[in-house]
mmCIF file of C-alpha atoms in Angstrom:
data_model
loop_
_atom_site.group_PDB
_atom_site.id
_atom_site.type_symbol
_atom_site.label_atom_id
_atom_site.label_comp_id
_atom_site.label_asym_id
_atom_site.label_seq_id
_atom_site.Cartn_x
_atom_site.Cartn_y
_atom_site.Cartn_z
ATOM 1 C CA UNK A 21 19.458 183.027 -37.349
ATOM 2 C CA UNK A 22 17.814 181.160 -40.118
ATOM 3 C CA UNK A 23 17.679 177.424 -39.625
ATOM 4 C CA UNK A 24 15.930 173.935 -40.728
ATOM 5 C CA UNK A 25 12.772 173.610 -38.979
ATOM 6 C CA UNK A 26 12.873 169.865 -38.147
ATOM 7 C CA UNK A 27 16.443 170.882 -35.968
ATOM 8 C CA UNK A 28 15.563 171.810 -32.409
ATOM 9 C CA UNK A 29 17.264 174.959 -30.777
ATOM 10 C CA UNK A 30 17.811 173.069 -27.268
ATOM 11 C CA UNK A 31 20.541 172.612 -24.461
ATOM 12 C CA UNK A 32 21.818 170.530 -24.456
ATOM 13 C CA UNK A 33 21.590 168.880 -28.459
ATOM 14 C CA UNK A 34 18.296 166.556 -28.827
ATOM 15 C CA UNK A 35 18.932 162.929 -27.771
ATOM 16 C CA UNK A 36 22.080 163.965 -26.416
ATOM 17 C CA UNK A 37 23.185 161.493 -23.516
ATOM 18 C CA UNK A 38 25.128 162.833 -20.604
ATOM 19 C CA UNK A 39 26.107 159.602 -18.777
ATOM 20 C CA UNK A 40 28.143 158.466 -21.587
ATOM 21 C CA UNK A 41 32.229 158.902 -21.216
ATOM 22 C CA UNK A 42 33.829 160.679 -24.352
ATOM 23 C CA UNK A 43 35.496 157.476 -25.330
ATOM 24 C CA UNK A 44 31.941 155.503 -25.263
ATOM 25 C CA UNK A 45 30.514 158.164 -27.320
ATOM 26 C CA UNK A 46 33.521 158.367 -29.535
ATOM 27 C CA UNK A 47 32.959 154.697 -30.416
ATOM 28 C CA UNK A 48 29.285 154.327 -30.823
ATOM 29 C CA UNK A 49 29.616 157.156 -32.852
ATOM 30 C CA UNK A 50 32.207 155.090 -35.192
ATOM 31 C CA UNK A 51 29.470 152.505 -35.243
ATOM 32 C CA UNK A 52 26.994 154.909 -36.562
ATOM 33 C CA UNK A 53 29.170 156.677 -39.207
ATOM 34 C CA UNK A 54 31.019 154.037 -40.421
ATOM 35 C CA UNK A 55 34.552 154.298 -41.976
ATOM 36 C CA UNK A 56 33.994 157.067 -45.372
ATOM 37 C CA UNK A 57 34.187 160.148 -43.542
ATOM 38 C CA UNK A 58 34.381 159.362 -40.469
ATOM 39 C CA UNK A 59 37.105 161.386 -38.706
ATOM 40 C CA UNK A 60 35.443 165.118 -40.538
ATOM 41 C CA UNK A 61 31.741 163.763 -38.995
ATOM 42 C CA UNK A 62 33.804 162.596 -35.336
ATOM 43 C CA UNK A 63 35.479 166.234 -35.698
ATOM 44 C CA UNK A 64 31.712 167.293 -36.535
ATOM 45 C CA UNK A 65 30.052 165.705 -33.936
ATOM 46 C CA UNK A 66 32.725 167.099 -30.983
ATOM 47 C CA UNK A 67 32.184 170.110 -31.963
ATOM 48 C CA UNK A 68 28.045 170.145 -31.255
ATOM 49 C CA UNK A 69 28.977 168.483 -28.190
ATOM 50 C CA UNK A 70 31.166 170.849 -26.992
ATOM 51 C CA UNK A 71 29.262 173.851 -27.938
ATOM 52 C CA UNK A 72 26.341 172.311 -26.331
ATOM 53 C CA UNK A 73 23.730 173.257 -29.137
ATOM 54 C CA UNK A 74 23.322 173.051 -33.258
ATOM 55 C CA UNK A 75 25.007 175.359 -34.881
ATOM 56 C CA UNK A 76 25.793 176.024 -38.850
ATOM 57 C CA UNK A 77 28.450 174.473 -40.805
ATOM 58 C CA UNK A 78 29.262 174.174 -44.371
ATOM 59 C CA UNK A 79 28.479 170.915 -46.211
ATOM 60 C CA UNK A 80 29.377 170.602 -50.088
ATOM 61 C CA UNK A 81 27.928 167.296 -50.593
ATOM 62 C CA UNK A 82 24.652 168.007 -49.385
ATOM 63 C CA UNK A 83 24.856 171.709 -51.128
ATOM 64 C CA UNK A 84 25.236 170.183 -54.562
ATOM 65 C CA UNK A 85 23.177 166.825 -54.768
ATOM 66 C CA UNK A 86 21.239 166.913 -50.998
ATOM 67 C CA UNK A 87 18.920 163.605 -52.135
ATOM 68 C CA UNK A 88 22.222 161.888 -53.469
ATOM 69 C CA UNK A 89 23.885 162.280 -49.285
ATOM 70 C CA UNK A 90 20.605 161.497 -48.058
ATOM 71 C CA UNK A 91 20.503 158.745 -49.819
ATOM 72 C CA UNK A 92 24.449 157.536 -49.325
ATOM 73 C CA UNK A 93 23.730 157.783 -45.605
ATOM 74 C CA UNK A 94 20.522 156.139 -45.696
ATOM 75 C CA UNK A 95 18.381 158.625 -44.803
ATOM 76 C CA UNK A 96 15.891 156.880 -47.402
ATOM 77 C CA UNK A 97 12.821 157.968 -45.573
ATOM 78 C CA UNK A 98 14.096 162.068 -45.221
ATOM 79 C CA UNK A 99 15.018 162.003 -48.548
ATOM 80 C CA UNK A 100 11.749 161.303 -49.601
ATOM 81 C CA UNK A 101 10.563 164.139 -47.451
ATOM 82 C CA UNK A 102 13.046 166.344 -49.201
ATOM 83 C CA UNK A 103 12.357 165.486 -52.526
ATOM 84 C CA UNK A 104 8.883 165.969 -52.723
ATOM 85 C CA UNK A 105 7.759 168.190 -49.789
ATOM 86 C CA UNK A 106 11.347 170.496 -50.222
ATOM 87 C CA UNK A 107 11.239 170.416 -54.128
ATOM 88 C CA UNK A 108 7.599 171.340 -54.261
ATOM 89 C CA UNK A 109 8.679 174.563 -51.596
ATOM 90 C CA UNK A 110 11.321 175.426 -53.464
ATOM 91 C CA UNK A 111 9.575 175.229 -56.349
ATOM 92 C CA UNK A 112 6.643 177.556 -54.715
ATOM 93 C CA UNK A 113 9.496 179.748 -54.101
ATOM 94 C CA UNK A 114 10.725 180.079 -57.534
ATOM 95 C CA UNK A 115 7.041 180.553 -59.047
ATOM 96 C CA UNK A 116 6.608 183.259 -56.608
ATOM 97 C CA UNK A 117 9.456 185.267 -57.106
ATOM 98 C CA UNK A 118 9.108 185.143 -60.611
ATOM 99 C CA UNK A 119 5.820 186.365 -60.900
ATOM 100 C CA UNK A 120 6.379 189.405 -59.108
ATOM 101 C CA UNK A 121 9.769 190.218 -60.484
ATOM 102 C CA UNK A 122 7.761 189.547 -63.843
ATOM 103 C CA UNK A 123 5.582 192.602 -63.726
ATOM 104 C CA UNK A 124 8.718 194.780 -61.795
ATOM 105 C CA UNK A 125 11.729 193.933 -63.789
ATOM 106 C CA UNK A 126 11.522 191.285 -66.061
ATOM 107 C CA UNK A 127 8.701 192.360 -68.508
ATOM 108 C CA UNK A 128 10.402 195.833 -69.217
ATOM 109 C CA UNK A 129 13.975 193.794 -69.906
ATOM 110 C CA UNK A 130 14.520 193.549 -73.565
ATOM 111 C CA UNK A 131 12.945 190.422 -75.061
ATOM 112 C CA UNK A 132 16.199 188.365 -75.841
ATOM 113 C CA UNK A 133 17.414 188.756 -71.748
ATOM 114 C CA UNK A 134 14.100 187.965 -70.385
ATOM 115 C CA UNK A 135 14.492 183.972 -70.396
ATOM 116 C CA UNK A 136 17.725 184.595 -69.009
ATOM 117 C CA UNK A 137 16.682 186.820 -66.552
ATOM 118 C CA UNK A 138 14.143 183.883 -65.321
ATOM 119 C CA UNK A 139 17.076 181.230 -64.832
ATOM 120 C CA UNK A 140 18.831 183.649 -62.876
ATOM 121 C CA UNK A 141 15.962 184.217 -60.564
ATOM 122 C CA UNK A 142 15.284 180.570 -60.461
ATOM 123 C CA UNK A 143 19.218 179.796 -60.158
ATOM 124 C CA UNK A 144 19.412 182.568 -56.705
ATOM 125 C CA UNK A 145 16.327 181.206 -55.410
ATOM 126 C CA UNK A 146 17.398 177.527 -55.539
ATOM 127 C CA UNK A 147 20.739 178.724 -54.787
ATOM 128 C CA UNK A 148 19.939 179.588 -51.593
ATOM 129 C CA UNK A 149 17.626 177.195 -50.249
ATOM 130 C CA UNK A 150 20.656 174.737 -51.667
ATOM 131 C CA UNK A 151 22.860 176.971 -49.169
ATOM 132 C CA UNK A 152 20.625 176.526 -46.445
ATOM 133 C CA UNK A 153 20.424 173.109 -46.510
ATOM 134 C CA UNK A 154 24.468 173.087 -46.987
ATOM 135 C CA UNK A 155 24.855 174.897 -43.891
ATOM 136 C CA UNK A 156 23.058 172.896 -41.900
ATOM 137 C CA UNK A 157 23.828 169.513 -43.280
ATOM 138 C CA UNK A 158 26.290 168.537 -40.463
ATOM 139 C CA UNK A 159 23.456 169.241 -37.839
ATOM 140 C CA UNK A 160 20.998 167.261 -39.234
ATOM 141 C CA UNK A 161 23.242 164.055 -39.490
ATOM 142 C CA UNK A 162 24.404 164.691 -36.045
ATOM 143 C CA UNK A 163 20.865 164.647 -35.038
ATOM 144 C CA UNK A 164 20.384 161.453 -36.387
ATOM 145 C CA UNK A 165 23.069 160.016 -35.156
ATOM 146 C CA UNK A 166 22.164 160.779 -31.516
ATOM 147 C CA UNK A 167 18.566 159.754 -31.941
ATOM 148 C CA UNK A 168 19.886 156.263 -33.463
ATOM 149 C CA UNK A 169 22.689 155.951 -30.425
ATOM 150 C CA UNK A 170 19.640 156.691 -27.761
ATOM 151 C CA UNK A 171 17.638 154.125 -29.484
ATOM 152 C CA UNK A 172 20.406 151.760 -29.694
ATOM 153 C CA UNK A 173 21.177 152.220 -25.714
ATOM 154 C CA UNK A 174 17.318 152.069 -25.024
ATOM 155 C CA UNK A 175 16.469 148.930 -26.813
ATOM 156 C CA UNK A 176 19.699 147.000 -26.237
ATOM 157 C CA UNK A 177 21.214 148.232 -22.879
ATOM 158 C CA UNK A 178 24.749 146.685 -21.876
ATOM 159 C CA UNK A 179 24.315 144.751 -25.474
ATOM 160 C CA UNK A 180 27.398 146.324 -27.018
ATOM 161 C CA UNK A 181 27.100 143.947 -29.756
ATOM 162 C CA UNK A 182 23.158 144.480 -30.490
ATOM 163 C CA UNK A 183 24.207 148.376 -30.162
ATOM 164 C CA UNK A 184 26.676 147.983 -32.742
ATOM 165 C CA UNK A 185 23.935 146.016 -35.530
ATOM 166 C CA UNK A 186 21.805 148.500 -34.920
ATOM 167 C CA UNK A 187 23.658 151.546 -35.631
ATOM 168 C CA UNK A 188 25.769 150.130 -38.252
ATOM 169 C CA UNK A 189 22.369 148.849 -39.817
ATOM 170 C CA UNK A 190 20.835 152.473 -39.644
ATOM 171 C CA UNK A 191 24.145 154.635 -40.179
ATOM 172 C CA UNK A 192 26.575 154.141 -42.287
ATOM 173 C CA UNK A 193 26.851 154.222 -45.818
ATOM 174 C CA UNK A 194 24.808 152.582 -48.795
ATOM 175 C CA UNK A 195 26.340 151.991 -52.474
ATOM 176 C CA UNK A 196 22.839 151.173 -53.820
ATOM 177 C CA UNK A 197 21.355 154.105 -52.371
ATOM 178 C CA UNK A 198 24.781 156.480 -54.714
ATOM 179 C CA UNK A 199 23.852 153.974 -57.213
ATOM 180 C CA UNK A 200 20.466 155.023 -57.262
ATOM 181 C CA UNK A 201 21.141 158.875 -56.731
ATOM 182 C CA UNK A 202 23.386 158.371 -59.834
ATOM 183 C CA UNK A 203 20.908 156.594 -61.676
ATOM 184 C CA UNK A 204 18.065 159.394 -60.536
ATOM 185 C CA UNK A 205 20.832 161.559 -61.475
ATOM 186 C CA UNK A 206 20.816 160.199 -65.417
ATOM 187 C CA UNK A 207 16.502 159.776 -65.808
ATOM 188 C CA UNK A 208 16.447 164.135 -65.072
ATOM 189 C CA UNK A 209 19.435 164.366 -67.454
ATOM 190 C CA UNK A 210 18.168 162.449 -70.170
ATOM 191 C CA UNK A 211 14.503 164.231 -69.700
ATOM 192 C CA UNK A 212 16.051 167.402 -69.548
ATOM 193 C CA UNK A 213 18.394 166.585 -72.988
ATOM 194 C CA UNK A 214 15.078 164.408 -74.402
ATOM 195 C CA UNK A 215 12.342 166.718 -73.697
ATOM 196 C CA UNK A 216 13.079 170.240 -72.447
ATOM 197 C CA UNK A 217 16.134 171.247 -74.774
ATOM 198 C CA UNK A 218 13.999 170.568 -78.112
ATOM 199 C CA UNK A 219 11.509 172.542 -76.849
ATOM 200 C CA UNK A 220 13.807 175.727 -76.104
ATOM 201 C CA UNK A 221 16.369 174.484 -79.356
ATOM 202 C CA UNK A 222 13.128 174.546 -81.722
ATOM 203 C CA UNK A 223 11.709 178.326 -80.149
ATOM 204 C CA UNK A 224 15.565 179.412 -81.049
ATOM 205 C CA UNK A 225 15.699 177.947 -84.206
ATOM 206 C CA UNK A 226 12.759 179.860 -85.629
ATOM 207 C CA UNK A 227 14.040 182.911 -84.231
ATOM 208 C CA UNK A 228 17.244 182.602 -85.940
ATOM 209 C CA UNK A 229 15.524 181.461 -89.238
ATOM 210 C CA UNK A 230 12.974 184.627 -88.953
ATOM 211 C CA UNK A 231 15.824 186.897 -88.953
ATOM 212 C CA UNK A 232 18.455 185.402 -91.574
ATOM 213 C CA UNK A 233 15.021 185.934 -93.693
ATOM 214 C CA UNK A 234 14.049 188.875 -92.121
ATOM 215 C CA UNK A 235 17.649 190.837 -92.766
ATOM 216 C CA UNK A 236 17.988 189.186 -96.404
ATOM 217 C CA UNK A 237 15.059 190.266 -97.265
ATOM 218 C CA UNK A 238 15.321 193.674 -96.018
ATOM 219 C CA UNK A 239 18.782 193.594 -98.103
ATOM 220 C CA UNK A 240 16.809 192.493 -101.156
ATOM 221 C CA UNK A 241 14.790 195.507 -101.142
ATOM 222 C CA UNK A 242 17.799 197.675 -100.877
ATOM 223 C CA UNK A 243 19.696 196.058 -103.853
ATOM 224 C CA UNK A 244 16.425 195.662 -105.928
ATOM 225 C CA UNK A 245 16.137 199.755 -106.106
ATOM 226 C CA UNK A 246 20.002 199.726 -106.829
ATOM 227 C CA UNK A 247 19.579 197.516 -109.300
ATOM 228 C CA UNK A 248 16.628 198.886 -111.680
ATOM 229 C CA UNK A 249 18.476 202.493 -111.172
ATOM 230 C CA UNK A 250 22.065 201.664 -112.444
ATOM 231 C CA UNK A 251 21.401 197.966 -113.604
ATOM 232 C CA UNK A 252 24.154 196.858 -112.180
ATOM 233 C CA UNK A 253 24.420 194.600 -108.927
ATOM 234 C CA UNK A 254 26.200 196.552 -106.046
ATOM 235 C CA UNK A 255 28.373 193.823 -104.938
ATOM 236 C CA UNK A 256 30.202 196.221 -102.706
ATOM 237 C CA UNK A 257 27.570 197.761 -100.577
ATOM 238 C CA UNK A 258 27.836 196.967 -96.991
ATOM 239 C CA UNK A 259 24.736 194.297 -95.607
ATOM 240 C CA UNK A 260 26.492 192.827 -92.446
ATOM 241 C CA UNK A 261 26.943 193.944 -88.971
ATOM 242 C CA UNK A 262 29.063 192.475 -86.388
ATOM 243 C CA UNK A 263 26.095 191.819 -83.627
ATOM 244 C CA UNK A 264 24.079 189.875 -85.971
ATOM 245 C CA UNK A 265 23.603 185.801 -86.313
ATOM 246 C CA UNK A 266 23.913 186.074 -89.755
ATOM 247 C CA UNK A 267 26.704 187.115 -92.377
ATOM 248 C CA UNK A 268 25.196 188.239 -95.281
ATOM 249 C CA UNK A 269 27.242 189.323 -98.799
ATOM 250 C CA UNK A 270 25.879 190.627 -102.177
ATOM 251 C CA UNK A 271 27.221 188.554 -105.207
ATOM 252 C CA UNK A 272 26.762 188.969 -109.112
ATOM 253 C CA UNK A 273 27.105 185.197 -109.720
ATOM 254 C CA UNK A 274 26.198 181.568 -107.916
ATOM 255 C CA UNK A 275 27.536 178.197 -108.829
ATOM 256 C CA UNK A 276 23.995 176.420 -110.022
ATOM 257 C CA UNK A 277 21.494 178.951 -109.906
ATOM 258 C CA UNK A 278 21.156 181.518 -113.425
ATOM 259 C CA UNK A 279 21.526 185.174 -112.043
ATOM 260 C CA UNK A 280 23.102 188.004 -111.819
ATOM 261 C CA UNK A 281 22.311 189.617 -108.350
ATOM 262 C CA UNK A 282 21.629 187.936 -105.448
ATOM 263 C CA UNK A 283 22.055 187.976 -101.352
ATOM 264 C CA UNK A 284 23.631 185.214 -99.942
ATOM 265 C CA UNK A 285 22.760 184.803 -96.020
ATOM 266 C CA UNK A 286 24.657 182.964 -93.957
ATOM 267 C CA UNK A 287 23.553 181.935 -90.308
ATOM 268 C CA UNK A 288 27.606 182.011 -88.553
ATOM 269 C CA UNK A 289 26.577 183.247 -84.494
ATOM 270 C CA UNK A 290 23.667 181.151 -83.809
ATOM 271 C CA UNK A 291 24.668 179.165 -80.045
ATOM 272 C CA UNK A 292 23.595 175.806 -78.450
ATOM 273 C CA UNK A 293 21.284 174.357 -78.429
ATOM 274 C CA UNK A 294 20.957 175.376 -82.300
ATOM 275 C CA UNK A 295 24.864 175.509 -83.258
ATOM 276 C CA UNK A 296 23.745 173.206 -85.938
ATOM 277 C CA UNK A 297 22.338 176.067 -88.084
ATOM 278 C CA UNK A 298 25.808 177.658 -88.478
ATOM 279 C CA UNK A 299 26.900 177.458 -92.683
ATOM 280 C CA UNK A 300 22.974 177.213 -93.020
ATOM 281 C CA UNK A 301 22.586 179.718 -96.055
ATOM 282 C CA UNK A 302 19.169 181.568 -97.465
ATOM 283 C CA UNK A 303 19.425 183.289 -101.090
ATOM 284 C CA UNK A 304 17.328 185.863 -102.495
ATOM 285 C CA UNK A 305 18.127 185.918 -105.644
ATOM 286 C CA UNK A 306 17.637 188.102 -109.153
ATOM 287 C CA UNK A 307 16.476 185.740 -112.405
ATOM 288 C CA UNK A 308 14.178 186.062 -114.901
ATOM 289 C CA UNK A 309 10.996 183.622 -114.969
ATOM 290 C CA UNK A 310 9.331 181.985 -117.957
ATOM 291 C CA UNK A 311 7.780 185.116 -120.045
ATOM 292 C CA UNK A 312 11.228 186.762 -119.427
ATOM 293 C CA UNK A 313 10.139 189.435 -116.539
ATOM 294 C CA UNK A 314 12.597 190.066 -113.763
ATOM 295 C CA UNK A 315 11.873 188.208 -110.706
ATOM 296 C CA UNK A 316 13.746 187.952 -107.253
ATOM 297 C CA UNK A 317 13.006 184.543 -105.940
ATOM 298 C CA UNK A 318 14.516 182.645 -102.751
ATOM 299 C CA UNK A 319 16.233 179.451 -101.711
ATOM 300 C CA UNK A 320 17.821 178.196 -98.647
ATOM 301 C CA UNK A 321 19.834 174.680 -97.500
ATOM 302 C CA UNK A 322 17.126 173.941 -94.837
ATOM 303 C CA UNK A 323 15.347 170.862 -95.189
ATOM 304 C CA UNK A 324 11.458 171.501 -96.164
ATOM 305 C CA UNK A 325 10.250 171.552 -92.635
ATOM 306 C CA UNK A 326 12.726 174.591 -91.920
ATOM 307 C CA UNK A 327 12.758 176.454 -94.425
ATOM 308 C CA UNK A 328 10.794 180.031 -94.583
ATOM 309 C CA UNK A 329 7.116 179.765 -96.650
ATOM 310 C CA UNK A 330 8.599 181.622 -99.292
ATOM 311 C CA UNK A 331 11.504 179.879 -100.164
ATOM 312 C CA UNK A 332 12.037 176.471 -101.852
#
């Protein structure tokens, strides 16, 4: 069975201490876990002795934010350890598996699943190093807690109240060290938010531009060879589909703008991070210019920096 390699597969546990009677153990390991939690990790901690070994067990705190436990049980020093030497492994892991899948299954997908595709590999690979750690969470702590109690018995024998400053020094729990998990917690966010979402928000945003300008154009062209046939502007002809980010409808008039034909795009699907683009409109529209020659020219509500070359 897969497990952590810093836990040792020994009988019995490491540091365990056999002279001890169940109700001296019981209480020194009190001392060591202090009162949040303490009857699950007592409950824990019988268990390992009984079986004799470490052995898996489910642990949701350390599955979803492992440096924020470490760091509420202050396990400063292995958190360290975790976040750069674990992160940088898992991170190994991630790079890996993507660039294989990349030249199996990800560069045939179509082009608008394959970022997806690449969280999803990322997602399962960190979900199950997340699940490893999880499962052997309870071990770990148990460890520690019977290396601490061995110190604490070597360093300060029959000093029950030296014992007890020691382990409640190094067990326990710490509200700067959840303060500072939270506050770790808020820098990623705010990078994340700050940094990486432009990034993928401005990538989307031209793609959504390109092809409100892209499928209004391609509309123009249609229209255009309606319009020098019959002269009329076929305000009934069917432009939109129902899988597309943009609504588009052919009109004979516009409030502010002298034609008689035009297409009036619409961006109305476009999702976060670029939900700000829906009721964004682009308009291709039929006019005549100065010497009086027929002209289709274009203009959309994005600002300047937005807006396609070829429209003003």
């Amino acid at each position: 069975m897969f497990r952590l390699p810093f836990l040792e597969d020994t009988t019995p546990p490491p540091f365990y201490r056999a002279n001890l009677s169940n109700d001296e153990r019981t209480k020194l390991d009190q001392w060591f876990i202090g009162l949040r939690s303490q009857s699950y990790y007592l409950k824990r901690f019988n268990e390992f002795d009984q079986a004799g070994k470490l052995h898996a067990r489910w642990h949701w705190a350390a599955f979803f934010c492992t440096f924020g436990w470490l760091l509420y049980r202050k396990r400063y020093l292995d958190c360290v350890v975790y976040c750069v030497a674990g992160w940088s492994f898992i991170k190994v892991n991630i790079a890996i598996a993507l660039a294989v899948l990349e030249f199996m299954v990800i560069g045939f997908l179509p082009e608008n699943y394959q970022i997806m595709a690449r969280v999803v590999v990322g997602g399962l690979v960190w979900l199950f190093w997340a699940s490893m750690v999880a499962r052997w969470a309870d071990a770990y702590y148990y460890r520690m807690a019977r290396r601490e109690i061995a110190d604490a018995l070597d360093f300060y024998p029959a000093q029950k109240d030296e014992q007890k400053r020691h382990l409640k020094k190094e067990g326990g729990t710490s509200l700067v060290g959840m303060s500072v998990a939270f506050a770790i917690f808020g820098v990623f966010l705010a990078i994340i938010v700050g940094q990486f979402v432009p990034i993928i928000a401005t990538k989307q945003e031209q793609a959504v531009i390109f092809e409100s300008h892209r499928s209004a154009n391609a509309v123009q062209k249609r229209i255009q060879n309606i319009y020098q046939s019959t002269k009329t502007c076929p305000t009934t002809l069917p432009v939109s589909t129902d899988d597309q980010r943009v609504s588009m409808v052919v009109v004979d008039r516009l409030a502010g703008i002298d034609t008689d034909c035009a297409v009036v795009a619409t961006v109305s699907g476009a999702s976060y991070p670029v939900r700000y683009l829906n009721g964004e409109t682009l308009i291709i529209y039929h006019t005549l210019n100065e010497t009086g020659q027929s002209v289709w020219r274009c203009q959309t509500s994005l600002n300047k920096k937005r807006h396609p070359k070829r429209c003003v």
